[in-house]
JSON list of C-alpha atoms in Angstrom, two decimals:
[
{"chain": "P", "resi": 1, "resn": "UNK", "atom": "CA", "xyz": [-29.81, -70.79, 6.15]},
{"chain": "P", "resi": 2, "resn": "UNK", "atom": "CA", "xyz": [-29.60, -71.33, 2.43]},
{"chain": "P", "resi": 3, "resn": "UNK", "atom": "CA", "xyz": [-32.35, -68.94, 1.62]},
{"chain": "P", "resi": 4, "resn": "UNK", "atom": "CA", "xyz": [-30.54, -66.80, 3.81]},
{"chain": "P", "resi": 5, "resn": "UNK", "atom": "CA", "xyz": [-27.34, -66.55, 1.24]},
{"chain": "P", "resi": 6, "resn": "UNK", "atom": "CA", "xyz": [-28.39, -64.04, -1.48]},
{"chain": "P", "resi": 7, "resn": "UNK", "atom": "CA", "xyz": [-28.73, -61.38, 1.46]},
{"chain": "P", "resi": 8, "resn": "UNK", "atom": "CA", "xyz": [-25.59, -62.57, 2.95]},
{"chain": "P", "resi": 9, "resn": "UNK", "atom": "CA", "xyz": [-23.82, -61.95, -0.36]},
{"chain": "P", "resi": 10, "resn": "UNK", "atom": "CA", "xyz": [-25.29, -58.69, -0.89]},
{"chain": "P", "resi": 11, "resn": "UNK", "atom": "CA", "xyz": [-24.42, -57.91, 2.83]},
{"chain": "P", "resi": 12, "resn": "UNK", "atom": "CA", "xyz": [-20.87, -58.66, 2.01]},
{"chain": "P", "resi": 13, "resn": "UNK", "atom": "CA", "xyz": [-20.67, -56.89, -1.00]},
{"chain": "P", "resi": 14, "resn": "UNK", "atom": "CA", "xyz": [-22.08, -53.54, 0.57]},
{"chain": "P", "resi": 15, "resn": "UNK", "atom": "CA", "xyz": [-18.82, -54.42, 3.63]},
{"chain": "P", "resi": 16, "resn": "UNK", "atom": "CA", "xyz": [-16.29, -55.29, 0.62]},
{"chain": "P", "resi": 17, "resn": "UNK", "atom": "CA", "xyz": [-17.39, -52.02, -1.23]},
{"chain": "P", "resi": 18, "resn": "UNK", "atom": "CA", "xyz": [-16.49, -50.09, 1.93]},
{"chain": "P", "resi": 19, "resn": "UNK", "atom": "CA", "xyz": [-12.92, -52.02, 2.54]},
{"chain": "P", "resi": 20, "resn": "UNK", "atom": "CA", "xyz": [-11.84, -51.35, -1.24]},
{"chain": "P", "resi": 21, "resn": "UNK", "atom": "CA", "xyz": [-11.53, -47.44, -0.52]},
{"chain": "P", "resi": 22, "resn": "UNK", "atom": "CA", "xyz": [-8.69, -48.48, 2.37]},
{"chain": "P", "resi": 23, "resn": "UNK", "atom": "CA", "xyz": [-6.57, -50.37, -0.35]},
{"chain": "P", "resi": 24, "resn": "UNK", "atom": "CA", "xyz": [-4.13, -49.32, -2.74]},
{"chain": "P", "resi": 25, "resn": "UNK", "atom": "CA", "xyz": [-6.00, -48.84, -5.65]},
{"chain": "P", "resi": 26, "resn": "UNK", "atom": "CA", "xyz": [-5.52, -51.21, -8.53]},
{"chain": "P", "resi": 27, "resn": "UNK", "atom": "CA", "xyz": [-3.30, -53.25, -6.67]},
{"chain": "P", "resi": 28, "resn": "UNK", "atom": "CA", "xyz": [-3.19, -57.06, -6.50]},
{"chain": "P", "resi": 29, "resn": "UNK", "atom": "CA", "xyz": [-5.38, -57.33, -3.14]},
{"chain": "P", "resi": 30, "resn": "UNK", "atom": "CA", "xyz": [-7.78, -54.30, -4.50]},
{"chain": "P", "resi": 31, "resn": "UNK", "atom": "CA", "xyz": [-8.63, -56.34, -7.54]},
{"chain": "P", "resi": 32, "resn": "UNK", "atom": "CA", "xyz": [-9.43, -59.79, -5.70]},
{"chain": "P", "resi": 33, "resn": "UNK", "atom": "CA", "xyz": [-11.95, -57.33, -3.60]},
{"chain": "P", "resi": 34, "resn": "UNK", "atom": "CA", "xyz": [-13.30, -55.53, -6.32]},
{"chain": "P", "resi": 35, "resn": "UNK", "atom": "CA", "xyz": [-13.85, -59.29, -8.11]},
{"chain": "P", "resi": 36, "resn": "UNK", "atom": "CA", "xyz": [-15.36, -60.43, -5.16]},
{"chain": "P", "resi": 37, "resn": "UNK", "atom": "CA", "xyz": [-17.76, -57.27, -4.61]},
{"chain": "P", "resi": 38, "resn": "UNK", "atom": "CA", "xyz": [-18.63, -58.28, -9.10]},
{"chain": "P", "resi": 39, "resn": "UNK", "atom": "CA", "xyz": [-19.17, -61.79, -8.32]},
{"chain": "P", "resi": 40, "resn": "UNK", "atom": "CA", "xyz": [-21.09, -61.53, -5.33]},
{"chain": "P", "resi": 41, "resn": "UNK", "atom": "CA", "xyz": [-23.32, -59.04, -7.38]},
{"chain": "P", "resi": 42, "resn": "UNK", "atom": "CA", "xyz": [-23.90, -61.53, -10.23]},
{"chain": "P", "resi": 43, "resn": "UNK", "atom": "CA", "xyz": [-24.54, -64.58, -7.84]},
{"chain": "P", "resi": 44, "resn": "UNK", "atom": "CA", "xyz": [-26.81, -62.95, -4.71]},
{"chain": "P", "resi": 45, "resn": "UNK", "atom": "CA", "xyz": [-29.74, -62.61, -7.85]},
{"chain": "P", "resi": 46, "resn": "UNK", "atom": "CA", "xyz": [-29.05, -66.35, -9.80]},
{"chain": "P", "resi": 47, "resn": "UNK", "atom": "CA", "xyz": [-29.13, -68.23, -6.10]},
{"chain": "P", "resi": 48, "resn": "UNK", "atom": "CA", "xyz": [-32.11, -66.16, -5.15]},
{"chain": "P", "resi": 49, "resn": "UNK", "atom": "CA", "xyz": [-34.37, -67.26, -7.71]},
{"chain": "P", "resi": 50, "resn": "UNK", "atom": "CA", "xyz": [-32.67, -71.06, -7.54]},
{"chain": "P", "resi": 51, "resn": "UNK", "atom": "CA", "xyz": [-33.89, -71.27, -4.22]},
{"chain": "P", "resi": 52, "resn": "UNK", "atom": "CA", "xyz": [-36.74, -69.76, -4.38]},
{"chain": "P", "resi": 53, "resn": "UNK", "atom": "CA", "xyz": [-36.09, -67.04, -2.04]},
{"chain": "P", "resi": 54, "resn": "UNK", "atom": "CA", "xyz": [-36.31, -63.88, -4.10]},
{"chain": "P", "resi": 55, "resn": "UNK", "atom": "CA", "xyz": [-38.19, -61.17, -1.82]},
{"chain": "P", "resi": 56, "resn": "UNK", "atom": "CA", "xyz": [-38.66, -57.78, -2.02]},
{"chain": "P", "resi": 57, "resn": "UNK", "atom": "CA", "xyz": [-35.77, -57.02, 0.47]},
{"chain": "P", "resi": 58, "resn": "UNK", "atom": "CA", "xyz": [-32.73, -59.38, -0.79]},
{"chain": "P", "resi": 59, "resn": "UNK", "atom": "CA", "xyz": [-34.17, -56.14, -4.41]},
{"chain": "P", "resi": 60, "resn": "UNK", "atom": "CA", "xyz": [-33.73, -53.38, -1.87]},
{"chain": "P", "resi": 61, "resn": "UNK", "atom": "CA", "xyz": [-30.60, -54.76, -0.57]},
{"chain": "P", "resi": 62, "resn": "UNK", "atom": "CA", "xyz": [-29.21, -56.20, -3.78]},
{"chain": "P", "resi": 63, "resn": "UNK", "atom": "CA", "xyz": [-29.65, -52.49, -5.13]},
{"chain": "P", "resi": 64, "resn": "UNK", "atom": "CA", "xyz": [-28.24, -50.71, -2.03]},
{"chain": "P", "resi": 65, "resn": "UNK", "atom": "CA", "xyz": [-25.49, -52.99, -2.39]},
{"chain": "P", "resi": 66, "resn": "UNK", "atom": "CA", "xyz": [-24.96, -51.75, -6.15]},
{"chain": "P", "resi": 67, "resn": "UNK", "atom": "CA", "xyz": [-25.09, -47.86, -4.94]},
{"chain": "P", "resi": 68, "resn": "UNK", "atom": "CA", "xyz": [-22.58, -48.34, -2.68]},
{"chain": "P", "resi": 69, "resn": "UNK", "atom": "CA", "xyz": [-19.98, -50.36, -4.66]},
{"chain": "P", "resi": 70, "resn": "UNK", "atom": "CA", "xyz": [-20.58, -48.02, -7.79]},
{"chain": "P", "resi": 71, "resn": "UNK", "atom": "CA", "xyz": [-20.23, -44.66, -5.52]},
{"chain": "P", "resi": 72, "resn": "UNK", "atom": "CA", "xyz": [-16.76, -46.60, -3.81]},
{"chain": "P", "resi": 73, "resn": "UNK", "atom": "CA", "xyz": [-15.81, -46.42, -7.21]},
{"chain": "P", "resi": 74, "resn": "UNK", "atom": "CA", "xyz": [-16.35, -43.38, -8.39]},
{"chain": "P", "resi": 75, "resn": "UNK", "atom": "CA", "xyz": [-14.65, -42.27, -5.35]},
{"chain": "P", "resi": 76, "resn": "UNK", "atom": "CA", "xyz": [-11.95, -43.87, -6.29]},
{"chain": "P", "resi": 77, "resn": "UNK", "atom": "CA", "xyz": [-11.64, -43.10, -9.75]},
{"chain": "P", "resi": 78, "resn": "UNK", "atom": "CA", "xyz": [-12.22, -39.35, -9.62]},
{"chain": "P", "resi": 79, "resn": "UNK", "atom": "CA", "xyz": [-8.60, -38.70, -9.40]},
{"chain": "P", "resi": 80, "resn": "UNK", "atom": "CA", "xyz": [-7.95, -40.85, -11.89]},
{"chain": "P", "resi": 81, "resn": "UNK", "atom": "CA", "xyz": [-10.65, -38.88, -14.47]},
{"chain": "P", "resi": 82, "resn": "UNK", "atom": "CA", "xyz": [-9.90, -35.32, -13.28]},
{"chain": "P", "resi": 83, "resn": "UNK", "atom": "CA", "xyz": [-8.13, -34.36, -16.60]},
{"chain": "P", "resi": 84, "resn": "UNK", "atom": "CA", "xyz": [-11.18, -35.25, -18.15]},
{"chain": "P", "resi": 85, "resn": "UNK", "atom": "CA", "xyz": [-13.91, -32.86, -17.47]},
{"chain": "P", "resi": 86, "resn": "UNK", "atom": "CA", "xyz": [-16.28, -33.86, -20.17]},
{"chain": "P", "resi": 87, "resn": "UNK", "atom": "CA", "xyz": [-16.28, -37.36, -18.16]},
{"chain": "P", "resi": 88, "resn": "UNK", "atom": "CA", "xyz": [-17.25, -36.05, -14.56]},
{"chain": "P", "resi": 89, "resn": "UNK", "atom": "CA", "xyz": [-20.06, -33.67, -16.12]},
{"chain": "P", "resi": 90, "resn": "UNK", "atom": "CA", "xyz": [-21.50, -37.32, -18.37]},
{"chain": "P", "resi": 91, "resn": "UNK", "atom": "CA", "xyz": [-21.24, -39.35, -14.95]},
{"chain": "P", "resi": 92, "resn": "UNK", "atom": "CA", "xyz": [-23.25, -36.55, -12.83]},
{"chain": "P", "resi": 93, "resn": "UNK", "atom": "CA", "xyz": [-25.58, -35.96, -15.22]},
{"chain": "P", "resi": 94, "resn": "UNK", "atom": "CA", "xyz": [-26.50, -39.93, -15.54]},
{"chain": "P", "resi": 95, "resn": "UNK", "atom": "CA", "xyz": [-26.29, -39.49, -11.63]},
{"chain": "P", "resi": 96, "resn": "UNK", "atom": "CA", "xyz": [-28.93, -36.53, -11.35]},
{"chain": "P", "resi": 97, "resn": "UNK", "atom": "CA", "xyz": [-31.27, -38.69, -14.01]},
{"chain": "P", "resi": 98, "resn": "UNK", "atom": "CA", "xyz": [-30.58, -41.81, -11.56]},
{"chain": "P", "resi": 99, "resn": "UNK", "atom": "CA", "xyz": [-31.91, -39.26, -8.66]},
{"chain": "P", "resi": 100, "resn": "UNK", "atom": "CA", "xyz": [-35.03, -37.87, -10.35]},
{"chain": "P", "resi": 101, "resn": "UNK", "atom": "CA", "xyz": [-35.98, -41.69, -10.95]},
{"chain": "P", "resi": 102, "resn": "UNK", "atom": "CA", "xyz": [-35.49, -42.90, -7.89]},
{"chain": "P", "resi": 103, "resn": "UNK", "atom": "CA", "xyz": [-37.52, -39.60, -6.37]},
{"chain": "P", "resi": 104, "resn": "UNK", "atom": "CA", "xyz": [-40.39, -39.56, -8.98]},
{"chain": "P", "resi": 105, "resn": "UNK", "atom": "CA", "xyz": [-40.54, -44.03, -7.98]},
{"chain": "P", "resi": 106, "resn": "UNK", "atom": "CA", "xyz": [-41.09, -42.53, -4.80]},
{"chain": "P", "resi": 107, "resn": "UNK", "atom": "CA", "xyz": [-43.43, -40.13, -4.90]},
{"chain": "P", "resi": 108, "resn": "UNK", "atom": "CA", "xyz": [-45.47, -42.01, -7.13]},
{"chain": "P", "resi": 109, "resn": "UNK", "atom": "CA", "xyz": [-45.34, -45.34, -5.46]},
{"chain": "P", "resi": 110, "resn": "UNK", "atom": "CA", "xyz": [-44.55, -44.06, -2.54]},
{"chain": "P", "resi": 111, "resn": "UNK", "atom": "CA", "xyz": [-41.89, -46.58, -2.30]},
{"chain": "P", "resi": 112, "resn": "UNK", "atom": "CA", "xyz": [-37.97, -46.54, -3.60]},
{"chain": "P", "resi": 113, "resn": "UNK", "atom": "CA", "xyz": [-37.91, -48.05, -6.54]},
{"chain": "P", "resi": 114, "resn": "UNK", "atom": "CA", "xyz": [-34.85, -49.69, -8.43]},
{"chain": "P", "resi": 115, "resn": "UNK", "atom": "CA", "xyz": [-35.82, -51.44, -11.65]},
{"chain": "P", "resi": 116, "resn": "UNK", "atom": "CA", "xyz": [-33.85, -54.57, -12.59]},
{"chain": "P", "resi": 117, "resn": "UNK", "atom": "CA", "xyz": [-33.74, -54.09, -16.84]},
{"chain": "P", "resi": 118, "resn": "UNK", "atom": "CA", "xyz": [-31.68, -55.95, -19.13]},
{"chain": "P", "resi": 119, "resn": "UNK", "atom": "CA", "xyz": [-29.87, -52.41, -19.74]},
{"chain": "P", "resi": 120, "resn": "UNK", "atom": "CA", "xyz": [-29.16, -51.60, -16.01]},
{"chain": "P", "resi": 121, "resn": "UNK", "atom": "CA", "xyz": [-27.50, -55.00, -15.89]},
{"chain": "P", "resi": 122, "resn": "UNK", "atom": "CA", "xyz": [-25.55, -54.87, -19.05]},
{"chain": "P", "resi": 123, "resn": "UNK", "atom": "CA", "xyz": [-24.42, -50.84, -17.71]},
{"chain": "P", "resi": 124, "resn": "UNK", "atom": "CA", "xyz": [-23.38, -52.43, -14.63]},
{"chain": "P", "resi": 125, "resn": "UNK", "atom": "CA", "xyz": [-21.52, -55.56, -16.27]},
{"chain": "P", "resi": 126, "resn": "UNK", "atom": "CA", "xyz": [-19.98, -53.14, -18.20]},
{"chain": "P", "resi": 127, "resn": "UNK", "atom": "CA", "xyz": [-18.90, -50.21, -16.06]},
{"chain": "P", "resi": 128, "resn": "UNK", "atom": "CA", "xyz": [-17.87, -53.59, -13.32]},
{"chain": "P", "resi": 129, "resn": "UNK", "atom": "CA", "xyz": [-14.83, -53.93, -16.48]},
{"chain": "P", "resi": 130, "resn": "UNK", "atom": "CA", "xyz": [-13.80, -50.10, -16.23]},
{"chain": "P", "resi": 131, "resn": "UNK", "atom": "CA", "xyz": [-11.35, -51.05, -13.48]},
{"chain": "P", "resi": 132, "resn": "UNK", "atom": "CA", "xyz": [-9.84, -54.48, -15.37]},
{"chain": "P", "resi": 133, "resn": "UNK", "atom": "CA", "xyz": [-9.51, -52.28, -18.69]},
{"chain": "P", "resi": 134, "resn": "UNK", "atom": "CA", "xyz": [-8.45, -48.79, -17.50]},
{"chain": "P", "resi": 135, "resn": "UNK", "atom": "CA", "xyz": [-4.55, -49.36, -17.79]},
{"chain": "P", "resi": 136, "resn": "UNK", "atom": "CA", "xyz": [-4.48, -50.84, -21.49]},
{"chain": "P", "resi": 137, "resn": "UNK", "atom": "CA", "xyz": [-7.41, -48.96, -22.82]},
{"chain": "P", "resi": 138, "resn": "UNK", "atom": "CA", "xyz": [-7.01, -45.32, -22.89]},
{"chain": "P", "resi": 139, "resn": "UNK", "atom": "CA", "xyz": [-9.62, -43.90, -20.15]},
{"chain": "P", "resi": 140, "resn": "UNK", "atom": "CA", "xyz": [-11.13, -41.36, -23.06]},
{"chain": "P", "resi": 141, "resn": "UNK", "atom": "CA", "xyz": [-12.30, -44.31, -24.95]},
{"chain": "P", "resi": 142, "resn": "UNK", "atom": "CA", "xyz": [-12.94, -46.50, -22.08]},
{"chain": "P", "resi": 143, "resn": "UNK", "atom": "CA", "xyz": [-15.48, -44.18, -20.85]},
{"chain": "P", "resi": 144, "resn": "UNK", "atom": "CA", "xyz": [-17.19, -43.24, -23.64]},
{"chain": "P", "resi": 145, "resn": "UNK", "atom": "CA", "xyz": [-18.99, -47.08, -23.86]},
{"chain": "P", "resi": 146, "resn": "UNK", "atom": "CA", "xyz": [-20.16, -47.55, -20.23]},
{"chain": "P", "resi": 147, "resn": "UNK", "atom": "CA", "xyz": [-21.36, -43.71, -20.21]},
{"chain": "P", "resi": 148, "resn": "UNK", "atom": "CA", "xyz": [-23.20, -43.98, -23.22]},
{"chain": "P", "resi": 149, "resn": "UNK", "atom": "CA", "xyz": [-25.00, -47.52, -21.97]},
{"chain": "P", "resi": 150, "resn": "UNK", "atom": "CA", "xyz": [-25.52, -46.29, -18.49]},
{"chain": "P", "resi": 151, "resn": "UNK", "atom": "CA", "xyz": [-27.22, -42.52, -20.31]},
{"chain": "P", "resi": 152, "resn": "UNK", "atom": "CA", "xyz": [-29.72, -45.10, -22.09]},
{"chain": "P", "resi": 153, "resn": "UNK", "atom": "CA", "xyz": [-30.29, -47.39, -19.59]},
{"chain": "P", "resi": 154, "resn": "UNK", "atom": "CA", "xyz": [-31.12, -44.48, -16.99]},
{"chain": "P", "resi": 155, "resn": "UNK", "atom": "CA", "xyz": [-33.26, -42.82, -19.43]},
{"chain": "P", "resi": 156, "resn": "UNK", "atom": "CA", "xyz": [-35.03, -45.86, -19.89]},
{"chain": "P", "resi": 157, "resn": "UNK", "atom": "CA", "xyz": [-35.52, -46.37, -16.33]},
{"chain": "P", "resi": 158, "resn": "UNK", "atom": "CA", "xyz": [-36.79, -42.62, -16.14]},
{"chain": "P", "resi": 159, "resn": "UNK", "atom": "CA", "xyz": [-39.17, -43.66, -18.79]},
{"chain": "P", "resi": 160, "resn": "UNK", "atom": "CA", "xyz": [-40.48, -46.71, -17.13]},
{"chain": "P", "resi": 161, "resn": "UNK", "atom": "CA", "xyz": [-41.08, -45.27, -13.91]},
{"chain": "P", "resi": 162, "resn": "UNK", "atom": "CA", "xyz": [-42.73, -42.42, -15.43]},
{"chain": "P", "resi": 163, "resn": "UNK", "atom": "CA", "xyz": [-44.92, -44.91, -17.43]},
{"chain": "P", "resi": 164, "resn": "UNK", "atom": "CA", "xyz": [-46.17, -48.03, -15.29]},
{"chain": "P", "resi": 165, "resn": "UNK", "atom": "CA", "xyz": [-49.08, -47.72, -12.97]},
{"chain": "P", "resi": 166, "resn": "UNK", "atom": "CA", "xyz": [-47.41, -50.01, -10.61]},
{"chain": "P", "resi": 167, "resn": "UNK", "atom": "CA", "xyz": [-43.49, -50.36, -9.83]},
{"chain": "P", "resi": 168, "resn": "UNK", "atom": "CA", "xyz": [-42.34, -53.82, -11.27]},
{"chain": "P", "resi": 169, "resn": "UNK", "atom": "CA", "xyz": [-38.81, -53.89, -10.29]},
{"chain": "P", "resi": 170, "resn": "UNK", "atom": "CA", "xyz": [-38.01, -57.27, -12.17]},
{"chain": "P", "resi": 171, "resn": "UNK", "atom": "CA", "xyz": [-39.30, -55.61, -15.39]},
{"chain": "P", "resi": 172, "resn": "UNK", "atom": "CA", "xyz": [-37.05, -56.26, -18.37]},
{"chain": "P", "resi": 173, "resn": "UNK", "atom": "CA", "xyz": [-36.83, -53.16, -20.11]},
{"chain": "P", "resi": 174, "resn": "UNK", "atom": "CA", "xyz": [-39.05, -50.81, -21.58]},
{"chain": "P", "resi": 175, "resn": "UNK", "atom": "CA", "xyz": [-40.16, -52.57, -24.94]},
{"chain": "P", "resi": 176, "resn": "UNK", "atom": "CA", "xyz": [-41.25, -55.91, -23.07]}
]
């Protein structure tokens, strides 16, 4: 059963991510969710590889689990960045170059394949604060960081994919 915990967590994560678009955004209840969905995210990996029960589908489903909670909240926050066009046309573009990895992983590998780098974690650290900081920071500024991270970090990505003969998910970034 303890092995069994990473996936459970990553499981719950995916189910928490859903639940978050039926409460009132940025309210008290929201936030213990959404700091749930974050800490889930950061513990399903670090108990994994305690227990020695990383496998190839607790990746899949730790990734899946990422999708969904980051596309919950960009649903989410869409009304919120309306105003700010130059924001939505950053975020699809780093969506579109998210895409063409995960397509050009696949027809290369012929496999889906989501690589674990330093910068894909610090991008989704990062854009996980968005929601804590968006009512004291001003939302032009706030943006600016985790879009310009999660650019580099999905151009890296594009890079690596494009690069390695074989996928290596757990690969640290592209200069290791």
């Amino acid at each position: 059963m303890q092995k069994q915990i990473p996936n459970i967590l990553s499981v719950l994560r995916i189910i928490f991510s859903f639940i978050l678009l039926f409460l009132k955004p940025f309210g008290g209840l929201f936030y213990a969710v959404y700091i749930f969905c974050g800490l889930s995210d950061m513990l399903d990996g670090y108990i994994a590889r305690k227990t020695k029960s990383v496998s190839r589908f607790g990746s899949v489903l730790d990734s899946i689990g990422d999708m969904v909670f980051c596309a919950v909240m960009l649903y989410i926050f869409i009304p919120v960045i309306t105003a700010y066009t130059f924001i939505i046309i950053w975020v699809i573009g780093i969506a579109v170059l998210r895409i063409i990895s995960i397509a050009t992983g696949y027809f290369k590998y012929r496999k889906i394949t989501f690589l674990h780098t330093y910068l894909n974690k610090l991008t989704g650290f990062i854009i996980f604060c968005v929601p804590l900081l968006y009512k004291v920071i001003d939302i032009n500024i706030l943006f600016i960081i985790p879009c310009s991270i999660a650019s580099i970090s999905a151009i890296e990505e594009l890079i690596i994919i494009v690069k390695l003969k074989e996928p290596d998910r757990d690969i640290k970034g592209f200069f290791s």
